[in-house]
mmCIF file of C-alpha atoms in Angstrom:
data_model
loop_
_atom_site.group_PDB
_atom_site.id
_atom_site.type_symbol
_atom_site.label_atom_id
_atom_site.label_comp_id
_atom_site.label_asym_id
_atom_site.label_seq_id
_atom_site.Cartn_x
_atom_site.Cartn_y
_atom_site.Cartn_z
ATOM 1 C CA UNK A 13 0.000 0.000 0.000
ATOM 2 C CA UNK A 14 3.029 2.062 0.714
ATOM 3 C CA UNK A 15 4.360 1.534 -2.558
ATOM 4 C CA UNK A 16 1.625 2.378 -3.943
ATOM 5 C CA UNK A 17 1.067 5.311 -1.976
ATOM 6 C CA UNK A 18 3.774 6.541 -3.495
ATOM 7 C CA UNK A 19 3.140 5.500 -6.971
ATOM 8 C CA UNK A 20 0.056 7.304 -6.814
ATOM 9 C CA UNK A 21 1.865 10.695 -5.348
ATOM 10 C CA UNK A 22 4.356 10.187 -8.286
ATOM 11 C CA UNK A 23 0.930 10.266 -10.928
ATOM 12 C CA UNK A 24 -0.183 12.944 -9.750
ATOM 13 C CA UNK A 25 2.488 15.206 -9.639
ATOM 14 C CA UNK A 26 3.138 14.146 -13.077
ATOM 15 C CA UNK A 27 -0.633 14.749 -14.052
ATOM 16 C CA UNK A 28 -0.025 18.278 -12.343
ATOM 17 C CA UNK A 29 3.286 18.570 -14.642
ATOM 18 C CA UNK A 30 1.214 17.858 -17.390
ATOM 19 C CA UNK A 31 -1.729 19.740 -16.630
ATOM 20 C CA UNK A 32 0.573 22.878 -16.445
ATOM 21 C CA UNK A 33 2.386 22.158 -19.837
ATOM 22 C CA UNK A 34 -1.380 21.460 -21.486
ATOM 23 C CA UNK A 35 -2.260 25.289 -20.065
ATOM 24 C CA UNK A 36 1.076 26.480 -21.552
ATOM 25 C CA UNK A 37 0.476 24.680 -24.674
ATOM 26 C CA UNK A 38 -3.116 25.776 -24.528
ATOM 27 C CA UNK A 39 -2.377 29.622 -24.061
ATOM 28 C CA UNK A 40 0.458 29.441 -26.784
ATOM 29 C CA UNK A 41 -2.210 27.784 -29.309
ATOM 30 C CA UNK A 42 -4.531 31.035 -28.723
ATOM 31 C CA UNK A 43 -1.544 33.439 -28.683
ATOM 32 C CA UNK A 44 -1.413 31.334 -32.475
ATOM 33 C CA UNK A 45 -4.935 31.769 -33.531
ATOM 34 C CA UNK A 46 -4.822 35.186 -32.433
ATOM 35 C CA UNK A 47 -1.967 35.816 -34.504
ATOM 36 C CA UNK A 48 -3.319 33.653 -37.384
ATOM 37 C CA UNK A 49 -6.110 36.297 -37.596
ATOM 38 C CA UNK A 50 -4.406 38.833 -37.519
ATOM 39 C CA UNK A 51 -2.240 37.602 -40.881
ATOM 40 C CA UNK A 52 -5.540 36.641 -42.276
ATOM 41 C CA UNK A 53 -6.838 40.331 -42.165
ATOM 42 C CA UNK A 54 -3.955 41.973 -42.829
ATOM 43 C CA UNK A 55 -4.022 39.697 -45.589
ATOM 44 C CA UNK A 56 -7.527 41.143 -47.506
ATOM 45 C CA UNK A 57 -6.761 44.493 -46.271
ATOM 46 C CA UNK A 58 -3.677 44.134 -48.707
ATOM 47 C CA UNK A 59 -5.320 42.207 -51.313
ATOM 48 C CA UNK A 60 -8.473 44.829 -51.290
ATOM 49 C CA UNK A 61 -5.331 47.620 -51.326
ATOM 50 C CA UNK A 62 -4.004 45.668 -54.576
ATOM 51 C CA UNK A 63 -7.331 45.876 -56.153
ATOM 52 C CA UNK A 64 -8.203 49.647 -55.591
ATOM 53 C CA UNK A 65 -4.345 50.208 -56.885
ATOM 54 C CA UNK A 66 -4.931 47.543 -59.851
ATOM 55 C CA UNK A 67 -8.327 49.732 -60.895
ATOM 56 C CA UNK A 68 -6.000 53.236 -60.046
ATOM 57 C CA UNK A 69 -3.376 51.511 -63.062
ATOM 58 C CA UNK A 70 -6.246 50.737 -64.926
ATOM 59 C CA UNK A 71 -7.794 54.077 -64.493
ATOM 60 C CA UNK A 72 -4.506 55.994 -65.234
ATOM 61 C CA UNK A 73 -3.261 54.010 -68.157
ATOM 62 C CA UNK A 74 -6.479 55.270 -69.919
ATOM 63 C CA UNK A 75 -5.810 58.930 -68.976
ATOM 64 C CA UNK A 76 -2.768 58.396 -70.445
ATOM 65 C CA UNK A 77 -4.508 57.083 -73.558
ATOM 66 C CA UNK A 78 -6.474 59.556 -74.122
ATOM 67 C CA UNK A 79 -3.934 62.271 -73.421
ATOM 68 C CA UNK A 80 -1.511 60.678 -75.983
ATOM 69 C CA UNK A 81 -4.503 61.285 -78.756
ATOM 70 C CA UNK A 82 -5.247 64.215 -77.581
ATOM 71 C CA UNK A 83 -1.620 65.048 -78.229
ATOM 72 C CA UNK A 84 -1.900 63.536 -81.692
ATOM 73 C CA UNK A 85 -4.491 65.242 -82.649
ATOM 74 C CA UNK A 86 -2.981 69.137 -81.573
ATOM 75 C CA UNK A 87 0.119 67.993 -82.909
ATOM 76 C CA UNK A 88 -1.598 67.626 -86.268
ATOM 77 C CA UNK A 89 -3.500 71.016 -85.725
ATOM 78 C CA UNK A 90 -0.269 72.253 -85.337
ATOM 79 C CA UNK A 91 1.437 70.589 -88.080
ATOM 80 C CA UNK A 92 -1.854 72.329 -90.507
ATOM 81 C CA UNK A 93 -1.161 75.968 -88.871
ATOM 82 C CA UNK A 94 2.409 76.022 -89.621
ATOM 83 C CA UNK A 95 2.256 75.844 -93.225
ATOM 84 C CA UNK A 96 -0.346 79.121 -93.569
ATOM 85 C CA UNK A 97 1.518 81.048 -90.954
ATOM 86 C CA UNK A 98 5.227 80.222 -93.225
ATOM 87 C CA UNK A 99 3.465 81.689 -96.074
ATOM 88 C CA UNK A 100 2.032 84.728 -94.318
ATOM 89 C CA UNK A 101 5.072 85.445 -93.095
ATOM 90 C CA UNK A 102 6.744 85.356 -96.435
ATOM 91 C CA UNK A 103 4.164 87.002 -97.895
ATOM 92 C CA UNK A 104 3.925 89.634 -95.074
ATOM 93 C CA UNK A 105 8.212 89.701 -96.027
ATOM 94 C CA UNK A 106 7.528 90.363 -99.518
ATOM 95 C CA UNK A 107 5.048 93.596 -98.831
ATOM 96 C CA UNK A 108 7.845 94.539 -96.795
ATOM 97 C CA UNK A 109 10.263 94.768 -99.282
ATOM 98 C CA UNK A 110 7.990 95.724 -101.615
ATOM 99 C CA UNK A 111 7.239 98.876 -99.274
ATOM 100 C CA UNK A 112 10.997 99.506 -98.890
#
């Protein structure tokens, strides 16, 4: 009976040994999930971030777009006014020599 006496106090400070690792282990696993969701929402705030900045490209590629014809297009206005404006000017030279 002694024996087992002490058998018995040997279980159960090994139950209390483990009983104190399992609340360790426990709170650790928490700590985990905690930090799990954390990762997880950090995660779709980025990936929400990535898809306003994905629509912003999108968005700003077709400004440029349209700026580049718009460019085109008063480049060839341009390109039209610059022949009249050579010949008035050598026709405005030629009344000035003319007047001289």
């Amino acid at each position: 009976i002694s024996e087992n006496m002490k058998c018995i106090e040997k279980l159960k400070d090994v139950i209390s040994m483990n009983a104190s690792e399992f609340s360790e282990v426990q709170i650790a696993l928490n700590e985990a999930k905690l930090s799990e969701e954390k990762v997880k929402s950090e995660c779709h705030r980025v990936q929400e971030e990535n898809a306003r900045l994905k629509k912003k490209k999108e968005q700003l590629q077709q400004e440029i777009e349209d700026w580049s014809k718009l460019h085109a297009e008063l480049s060839e206005q341009i390109k039209s006014f610059e022949k009249p404006q050579k010949d008035l000017e050598v026709a405005l030279t030629h009344k000035d020599d003319n007047i001289n």
